[in-house]
PDB file of C-alpha atoms in Angstrom:
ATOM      1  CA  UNK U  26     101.592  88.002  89.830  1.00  0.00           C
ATOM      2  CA  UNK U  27     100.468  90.983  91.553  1.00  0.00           C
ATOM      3  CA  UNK U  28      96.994  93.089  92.259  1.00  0.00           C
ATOM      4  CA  UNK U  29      95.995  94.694  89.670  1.00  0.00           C
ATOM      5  CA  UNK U  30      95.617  98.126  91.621  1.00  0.00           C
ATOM      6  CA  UNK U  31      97.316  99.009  94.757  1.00  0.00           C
ATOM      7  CA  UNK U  32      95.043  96.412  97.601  1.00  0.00           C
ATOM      8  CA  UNK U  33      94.796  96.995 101.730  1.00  0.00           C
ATOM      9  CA  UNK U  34      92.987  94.811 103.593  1.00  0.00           C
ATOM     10  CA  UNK U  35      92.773  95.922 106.652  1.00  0.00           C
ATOM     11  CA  UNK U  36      90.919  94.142 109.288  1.00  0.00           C
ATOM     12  CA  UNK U  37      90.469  93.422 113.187  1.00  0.00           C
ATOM     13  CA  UNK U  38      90.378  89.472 112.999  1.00  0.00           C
ATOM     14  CA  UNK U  39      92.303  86.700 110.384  1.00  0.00           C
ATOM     15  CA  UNK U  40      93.033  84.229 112.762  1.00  0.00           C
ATOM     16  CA  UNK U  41      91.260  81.356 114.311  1.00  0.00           C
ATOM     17  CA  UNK U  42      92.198  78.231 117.106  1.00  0.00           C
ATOM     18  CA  UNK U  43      92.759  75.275 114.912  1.00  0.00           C
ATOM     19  CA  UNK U  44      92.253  71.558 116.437  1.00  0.00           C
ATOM     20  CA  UNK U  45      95.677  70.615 115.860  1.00  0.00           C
ATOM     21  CA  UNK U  46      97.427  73.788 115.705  1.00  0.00           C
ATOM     22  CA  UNK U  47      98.079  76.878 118.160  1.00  0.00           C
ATOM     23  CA  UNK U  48      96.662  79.505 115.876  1.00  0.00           C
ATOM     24  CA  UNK U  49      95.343  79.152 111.760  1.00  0.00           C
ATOM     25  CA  UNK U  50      94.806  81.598 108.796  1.00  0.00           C
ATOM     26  CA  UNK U  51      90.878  82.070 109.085  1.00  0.00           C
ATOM     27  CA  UNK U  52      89.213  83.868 105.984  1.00  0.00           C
ATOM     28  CA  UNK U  53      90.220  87.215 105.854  1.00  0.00           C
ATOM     29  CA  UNK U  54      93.944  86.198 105.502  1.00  0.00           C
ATOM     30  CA  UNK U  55      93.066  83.916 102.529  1.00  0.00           C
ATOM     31  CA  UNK U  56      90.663  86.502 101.095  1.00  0.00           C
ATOM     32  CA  UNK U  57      93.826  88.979 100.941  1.00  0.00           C
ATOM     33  CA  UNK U  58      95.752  86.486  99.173  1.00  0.00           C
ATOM     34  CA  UNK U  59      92.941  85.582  96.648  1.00  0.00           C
ATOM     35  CA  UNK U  60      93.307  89.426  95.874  1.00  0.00           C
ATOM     36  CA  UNK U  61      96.870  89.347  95.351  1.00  0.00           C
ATOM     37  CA  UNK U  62      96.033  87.203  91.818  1.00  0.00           C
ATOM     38  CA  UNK U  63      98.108  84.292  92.943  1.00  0.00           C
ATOM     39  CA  UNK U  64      98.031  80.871  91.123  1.00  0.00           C
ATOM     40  CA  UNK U  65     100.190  78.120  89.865  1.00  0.00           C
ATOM     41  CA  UNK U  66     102.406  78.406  92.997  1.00  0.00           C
ATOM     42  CA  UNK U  67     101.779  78.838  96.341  1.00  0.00           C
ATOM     43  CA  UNK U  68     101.724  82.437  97.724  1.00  0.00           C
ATOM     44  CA  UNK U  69     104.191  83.876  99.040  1.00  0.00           C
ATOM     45  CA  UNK U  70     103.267  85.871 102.334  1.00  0.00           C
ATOM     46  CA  UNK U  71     105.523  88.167 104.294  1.00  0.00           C
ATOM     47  CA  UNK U  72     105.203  88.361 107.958  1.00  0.00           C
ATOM     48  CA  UNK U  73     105.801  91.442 110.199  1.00  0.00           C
ATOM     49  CA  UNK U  74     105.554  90.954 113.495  1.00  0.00           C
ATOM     50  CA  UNK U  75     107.334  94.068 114.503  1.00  0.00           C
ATOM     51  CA  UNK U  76     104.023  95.066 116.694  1.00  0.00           C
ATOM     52  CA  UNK U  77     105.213  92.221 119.031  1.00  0.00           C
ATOM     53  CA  UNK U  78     108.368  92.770 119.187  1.00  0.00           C
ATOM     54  CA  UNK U  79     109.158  90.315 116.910  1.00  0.00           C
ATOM     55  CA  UNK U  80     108.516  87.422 119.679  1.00  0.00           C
ATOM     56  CA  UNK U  81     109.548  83.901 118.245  1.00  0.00           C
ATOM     57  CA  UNK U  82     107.219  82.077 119.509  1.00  0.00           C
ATOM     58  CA  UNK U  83     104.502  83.893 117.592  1.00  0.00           C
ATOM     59  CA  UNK U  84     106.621  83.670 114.277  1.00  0.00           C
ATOM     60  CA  UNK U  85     106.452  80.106 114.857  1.00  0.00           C
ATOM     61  CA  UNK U  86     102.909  79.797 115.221  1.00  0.00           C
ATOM     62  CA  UNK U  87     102.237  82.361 112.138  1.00  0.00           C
ATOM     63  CA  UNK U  88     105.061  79.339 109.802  1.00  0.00           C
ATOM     64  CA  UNK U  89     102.285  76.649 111.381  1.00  0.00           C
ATOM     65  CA  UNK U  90      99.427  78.445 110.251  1.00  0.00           C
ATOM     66  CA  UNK U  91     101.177  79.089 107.083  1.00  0.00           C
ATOM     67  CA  UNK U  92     102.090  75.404 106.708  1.00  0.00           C
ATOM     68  CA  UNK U  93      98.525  74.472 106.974  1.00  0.00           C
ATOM     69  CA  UNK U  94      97.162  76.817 104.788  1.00  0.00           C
ATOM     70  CA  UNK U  95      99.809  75.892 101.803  1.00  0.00           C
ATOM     71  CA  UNK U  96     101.718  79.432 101.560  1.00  0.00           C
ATOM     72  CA  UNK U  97     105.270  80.285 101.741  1.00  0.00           C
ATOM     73  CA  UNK U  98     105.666  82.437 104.728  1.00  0.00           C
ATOM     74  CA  UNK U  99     108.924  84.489 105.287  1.00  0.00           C
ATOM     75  CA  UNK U 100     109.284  86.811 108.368  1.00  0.00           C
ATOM     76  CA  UNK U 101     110.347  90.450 108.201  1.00  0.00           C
ATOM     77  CA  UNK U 102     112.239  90.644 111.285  1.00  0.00           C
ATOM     78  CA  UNK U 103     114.217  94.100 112.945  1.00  0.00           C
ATOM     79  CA  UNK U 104     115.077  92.769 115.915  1.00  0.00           C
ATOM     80  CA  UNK U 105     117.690  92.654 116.873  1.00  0.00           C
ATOM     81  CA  UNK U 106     118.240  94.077 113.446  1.00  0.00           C
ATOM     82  CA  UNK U 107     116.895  93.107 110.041  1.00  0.00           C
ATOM     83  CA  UNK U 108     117.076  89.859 108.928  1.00  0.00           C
ATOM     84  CA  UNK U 109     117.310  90.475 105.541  1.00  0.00           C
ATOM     85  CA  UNK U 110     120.004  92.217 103.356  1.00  0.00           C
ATOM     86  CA  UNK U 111     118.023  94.363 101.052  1.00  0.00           C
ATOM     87  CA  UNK U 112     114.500  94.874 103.082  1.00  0.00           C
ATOM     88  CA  UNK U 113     112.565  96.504  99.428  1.00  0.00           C
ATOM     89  CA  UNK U 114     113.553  93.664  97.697  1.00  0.00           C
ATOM     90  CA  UNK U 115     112.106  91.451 100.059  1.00  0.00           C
ATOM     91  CA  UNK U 116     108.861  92.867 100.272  1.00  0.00           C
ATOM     92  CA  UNK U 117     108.923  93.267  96.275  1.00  0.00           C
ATOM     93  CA  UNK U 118     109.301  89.346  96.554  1.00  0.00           C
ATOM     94  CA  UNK U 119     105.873  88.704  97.962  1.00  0.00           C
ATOM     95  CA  UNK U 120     102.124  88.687  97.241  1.00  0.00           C
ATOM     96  CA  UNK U 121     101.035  89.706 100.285  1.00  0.00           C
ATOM     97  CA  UNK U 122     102.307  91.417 103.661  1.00  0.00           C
ATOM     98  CA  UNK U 123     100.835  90.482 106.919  1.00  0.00           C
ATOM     99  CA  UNK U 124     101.173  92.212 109.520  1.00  0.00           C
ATOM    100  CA  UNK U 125     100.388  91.103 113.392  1.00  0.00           C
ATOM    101  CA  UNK U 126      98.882  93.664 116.317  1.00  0.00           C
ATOM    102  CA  UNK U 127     100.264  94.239 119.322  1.00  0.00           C
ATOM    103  CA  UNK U 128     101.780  98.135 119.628  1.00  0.00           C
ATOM    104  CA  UNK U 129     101.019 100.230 116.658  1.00  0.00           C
ATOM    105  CA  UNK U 130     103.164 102.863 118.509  1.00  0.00           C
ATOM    106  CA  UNK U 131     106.168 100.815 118.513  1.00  0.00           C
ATOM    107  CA  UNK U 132     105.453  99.580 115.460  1.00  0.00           C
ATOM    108  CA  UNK U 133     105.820 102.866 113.848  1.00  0.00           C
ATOM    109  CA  UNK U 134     108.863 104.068 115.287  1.00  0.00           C
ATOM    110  CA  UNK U 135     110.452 101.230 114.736  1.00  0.00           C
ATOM    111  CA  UNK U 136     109.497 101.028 110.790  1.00  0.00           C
ATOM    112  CA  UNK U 137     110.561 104.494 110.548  1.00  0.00           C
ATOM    113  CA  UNK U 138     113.647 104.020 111.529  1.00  0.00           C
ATOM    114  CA  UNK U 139     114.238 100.816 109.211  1.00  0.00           C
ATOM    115  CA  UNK U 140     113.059 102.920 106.319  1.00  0.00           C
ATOM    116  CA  UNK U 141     109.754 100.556 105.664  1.00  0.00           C
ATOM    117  CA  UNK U 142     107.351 103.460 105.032  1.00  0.00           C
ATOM    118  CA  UNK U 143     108.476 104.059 101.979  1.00  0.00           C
ATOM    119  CA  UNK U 144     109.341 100.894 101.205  1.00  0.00           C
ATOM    120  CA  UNK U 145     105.893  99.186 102.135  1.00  0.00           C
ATOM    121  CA  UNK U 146     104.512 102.401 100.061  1.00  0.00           C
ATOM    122  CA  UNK U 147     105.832 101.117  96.805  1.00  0.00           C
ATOM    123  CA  UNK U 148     105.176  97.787  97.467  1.00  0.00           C
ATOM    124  CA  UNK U 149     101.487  98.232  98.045  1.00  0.00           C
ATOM    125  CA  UNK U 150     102.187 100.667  94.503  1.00  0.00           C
ATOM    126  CA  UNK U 151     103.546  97.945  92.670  1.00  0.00           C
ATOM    127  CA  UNK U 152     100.832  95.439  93.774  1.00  0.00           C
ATOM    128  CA  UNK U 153     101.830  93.359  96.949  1.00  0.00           C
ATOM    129  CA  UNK U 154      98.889  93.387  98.881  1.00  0.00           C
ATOM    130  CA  UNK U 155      99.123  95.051 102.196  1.00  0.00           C
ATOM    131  CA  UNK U 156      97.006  93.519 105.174  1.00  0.00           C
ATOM    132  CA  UNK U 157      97.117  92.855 108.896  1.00  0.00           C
ATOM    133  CA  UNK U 158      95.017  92.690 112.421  1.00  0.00           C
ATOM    134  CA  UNK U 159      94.601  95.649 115.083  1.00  0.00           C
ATOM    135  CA  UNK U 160      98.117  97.194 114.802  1.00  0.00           C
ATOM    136  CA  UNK U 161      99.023  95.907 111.972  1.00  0.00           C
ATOM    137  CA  UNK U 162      95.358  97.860 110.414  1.00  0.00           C
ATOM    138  CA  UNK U 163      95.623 101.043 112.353  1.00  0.00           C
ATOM    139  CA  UNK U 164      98.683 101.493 110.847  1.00  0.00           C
ATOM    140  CA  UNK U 165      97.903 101.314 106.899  1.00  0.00           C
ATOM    141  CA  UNK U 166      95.705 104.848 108.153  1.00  0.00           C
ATOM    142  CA  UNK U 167      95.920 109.003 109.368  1.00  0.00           C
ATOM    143  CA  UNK U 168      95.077 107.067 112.814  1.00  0.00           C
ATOM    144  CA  UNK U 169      93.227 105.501 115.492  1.00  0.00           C
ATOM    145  CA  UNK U 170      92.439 104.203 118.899  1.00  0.00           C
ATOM    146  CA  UNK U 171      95.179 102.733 120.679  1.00  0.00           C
ATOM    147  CA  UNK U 172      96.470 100.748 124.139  1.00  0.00           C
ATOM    148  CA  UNK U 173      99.782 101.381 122.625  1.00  0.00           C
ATOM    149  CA  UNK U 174     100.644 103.694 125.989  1.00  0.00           C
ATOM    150  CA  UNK U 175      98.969 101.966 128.320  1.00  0.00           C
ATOM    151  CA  UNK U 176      95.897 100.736 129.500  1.00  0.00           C
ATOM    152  CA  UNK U 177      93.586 103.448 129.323  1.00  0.00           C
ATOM    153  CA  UNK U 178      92.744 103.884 125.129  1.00  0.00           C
ATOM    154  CA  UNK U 179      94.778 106.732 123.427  1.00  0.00           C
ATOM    155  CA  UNK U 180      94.609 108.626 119.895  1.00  0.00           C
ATOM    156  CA  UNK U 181      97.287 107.645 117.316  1.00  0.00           C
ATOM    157  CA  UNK U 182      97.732 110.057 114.815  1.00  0.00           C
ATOM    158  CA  UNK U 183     100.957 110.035 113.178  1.00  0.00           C
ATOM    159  CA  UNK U 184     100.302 106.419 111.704  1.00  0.00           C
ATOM    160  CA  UNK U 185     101.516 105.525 107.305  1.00  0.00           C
ATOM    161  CA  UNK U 186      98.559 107.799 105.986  1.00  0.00           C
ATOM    162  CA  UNK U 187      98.286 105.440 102.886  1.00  0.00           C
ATOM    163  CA  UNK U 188      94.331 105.707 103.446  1.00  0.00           C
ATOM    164  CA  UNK U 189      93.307 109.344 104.236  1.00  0.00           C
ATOM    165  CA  UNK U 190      90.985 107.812 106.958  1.00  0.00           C
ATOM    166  CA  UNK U 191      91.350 106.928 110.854  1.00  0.00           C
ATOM    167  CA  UNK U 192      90.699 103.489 111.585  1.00  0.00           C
ATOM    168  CA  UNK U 193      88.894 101.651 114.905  1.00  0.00           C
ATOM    169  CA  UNK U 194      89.555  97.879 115.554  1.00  0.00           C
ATOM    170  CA  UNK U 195      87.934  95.797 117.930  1.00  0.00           C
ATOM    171  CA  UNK U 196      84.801  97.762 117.884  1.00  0.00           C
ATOM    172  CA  UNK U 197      82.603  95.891 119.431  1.00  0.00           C
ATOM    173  CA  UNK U 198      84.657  93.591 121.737  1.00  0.00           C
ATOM    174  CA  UNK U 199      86.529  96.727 123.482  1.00  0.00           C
ATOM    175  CA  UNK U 200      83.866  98.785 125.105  1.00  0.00           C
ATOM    176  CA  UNK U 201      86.039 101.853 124.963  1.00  0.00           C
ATOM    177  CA  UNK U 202      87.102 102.055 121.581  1.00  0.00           C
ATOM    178  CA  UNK U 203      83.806 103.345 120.264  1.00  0.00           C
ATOM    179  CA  UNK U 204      83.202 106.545 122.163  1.00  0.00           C
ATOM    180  CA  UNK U 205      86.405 107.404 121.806  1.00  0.00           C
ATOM    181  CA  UNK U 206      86.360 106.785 118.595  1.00  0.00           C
ATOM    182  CA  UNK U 207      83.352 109.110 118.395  1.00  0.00           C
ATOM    183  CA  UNK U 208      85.220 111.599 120.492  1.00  0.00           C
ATOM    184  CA  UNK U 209      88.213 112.035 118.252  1.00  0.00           C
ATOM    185  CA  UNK U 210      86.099 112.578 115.014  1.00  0.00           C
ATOM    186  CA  UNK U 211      83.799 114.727 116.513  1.00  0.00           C
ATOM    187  CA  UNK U 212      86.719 117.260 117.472  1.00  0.00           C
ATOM    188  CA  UNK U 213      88.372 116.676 114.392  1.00  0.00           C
ATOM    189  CA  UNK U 214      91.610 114.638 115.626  1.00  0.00           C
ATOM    190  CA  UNK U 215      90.704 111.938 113.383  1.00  0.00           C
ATOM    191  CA  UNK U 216      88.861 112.719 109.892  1.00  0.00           C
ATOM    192  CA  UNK U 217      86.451 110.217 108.920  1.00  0.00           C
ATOM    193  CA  UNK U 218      86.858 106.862 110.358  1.00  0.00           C
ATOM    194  CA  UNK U 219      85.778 103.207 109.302  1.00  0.00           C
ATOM    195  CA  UNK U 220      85.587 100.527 111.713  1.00  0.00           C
ATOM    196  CA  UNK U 221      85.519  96.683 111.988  1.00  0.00           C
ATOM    197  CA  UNK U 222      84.116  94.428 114.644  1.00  0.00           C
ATOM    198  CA  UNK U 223      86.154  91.452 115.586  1.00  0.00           C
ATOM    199  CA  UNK U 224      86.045  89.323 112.633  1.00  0.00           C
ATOM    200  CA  UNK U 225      86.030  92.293 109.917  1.00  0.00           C
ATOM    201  CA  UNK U 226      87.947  93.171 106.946  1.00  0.00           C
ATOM    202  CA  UNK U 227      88.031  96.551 104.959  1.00  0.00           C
ATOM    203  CA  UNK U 228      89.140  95.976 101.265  1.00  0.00           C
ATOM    204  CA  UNK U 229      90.781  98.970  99.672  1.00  0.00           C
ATOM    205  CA  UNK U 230      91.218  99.737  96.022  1.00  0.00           C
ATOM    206  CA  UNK U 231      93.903 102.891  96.012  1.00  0.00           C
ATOM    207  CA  UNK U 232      92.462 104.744  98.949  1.00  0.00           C
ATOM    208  CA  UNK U 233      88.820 103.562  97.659  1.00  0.00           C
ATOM    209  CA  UNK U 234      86.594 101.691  99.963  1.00  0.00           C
ATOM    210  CA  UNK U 235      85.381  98.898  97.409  1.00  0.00           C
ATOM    211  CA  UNK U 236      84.011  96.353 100.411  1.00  0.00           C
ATOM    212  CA  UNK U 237      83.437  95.182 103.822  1.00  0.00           C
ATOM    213  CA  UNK U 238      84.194  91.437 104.178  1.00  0.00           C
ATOM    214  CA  UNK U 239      83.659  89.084 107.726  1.00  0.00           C
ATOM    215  CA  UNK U 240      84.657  85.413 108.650  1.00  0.00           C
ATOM    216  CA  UNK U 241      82.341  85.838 111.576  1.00  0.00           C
ATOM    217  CA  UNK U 242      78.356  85.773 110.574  1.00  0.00           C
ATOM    218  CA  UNK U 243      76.240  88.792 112.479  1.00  0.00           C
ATOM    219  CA  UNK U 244      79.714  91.163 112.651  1.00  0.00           C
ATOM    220  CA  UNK U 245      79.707  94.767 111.440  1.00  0.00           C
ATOM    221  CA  UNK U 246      81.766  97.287 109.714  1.00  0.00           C
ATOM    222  CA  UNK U 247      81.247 100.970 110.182  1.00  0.00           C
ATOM    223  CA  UNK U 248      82.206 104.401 108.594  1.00  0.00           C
ATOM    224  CA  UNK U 249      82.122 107.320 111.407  1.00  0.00           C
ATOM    225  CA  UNK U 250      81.583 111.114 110.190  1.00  0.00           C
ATOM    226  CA  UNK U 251      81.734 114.422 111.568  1.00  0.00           C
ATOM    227  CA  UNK U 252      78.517 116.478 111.104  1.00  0.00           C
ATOM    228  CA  UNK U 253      79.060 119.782 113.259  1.00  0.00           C
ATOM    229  CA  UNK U 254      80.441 118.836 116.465  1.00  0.00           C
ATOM    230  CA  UNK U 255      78.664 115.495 116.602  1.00  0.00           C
ATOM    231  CA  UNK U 256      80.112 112.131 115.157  1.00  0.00           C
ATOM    232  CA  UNK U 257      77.634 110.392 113.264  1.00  0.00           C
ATOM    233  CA  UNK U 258      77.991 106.382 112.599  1.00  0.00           C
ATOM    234  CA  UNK U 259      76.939 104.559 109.908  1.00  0.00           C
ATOM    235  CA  UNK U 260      76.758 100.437 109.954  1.00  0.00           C
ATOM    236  CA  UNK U 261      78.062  98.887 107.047  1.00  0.00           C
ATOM    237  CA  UNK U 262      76.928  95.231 106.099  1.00  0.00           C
ATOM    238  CA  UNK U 263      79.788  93.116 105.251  1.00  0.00           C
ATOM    239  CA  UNK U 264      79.818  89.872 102.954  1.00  0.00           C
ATOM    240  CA  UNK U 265      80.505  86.954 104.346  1.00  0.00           C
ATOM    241  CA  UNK U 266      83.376  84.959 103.428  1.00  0.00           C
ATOM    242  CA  UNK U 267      83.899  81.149 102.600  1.00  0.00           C
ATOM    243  CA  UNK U 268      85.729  79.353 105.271  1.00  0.00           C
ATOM    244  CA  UNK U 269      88.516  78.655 105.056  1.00  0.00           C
ATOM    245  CA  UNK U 270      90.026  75.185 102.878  1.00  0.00           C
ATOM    246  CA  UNK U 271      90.662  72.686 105.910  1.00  0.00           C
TER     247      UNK U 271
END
């Protein structure tokens, strides 16, 4: 079972402190694999933690979460080389990628030189529903904001391109990312840009926009436009999502 039409989700939250567990899936990762059309089995879930350098203790807390929430989760690893023979195959095996932040510069290069971008490209074509946090959102876009290079917030811009946007995470916890984010539409380094607050999903039908989705009450989305030499922000309201089955 697959989407029926290539699916992003692409979002700047998904996880959540659990009581007996390190880290859990919160809504937005369940809401991508409700759009994946799974049932009769549990999903299967792919995890690519490439963005933090594919740290194990992370992978184990992503199988935890995974346990609790009743998927399958396989990691994607390429350090210190893949970890699968046949890396297409792999992906073509799932419902749903997952991809964790961390460095969406790193992350890049180091895709590219695995082959994923095409690879994750006709995955997402053939219906395995593409999602991730921070990094792993920026990097479904043209671009964004990133600490990638250090502390001080730089422009991305050579990012996957599947969605002919840029993209802002953490917009309202990061006090930095919004003018910036302003900045680089206004001079035209990044076209139009949607946003999340922490907590937000962006659902994606093709390269459509179809919804703005939130596990946290009160959070935002936001699409940011160039009009002259100004950027000009529009709030989005986003649905709120079921918790989570416990």
């Amino acid at each position: 079972m697959t989407a029926p039409q290539p699916t992003i989700v692409a979002t700047s939250g998904g996880h959540r402190v659990g009581a007996r567990a390190r880290v859990l899936f919160d809504s937005l990762v369940h809401h991508a694999v409700d759009l994946s059309g799974v049932h009769g089995r549990r999903p299967r879930v792919l995890y690519l933690g490439t963005a933090v350098g594919d740290a194990e203790h992370v992978t184990a807390r992503m199988h935890e979460a995974a346990r609790y929430a009743g998927f399958d989760l396989t990691p994607l690893a390429l350090f210190p080389m893949p970890n699968v023979e046949d890396v297409e195959a792999t992906l073509l095996a799932h419902d749903v990628v997952w991809v964790m932040g961390g460095s969406v510069a790193n992350l890049l290069a180091v895709w590219r030189v695995h082959g994923l971008e095409g690879a994750l490209r006709r995955a997402w074509r053939a219906g395995v529903v593409l999602s991730g946090v921070s990094a792993g959102s920026i990097c479904w876009f043209q671009g964004g904001a990133t600490d990638s290079y250090g502390p001080r917030l730089r422009p991305v811009t050579d990012a996957l391109g599947f969605l002919p946007y840029g993209n802002g995470v953490h917009y309202d916890s990061d006090g930095g990312r919004r003018p910036l984010i302003h900045r680089l539409v206004a001079d035209g380094t990044l076209p139009t840009t949607h946003c999340t607050d922490d907590g937000v999903g962006l659902v994606y039908r093709g390269s459509e926009l179809v919804e703005a989705v939130t596990e946290i009450p009160g959070k935002g989305a936001y699409v940011v436009t160039r009009e002259g030499d100004r950027a000009v922000e529009e709030r989005v309201e986003p649905r709120r999502l079921p918790p989570p089955p416990d």
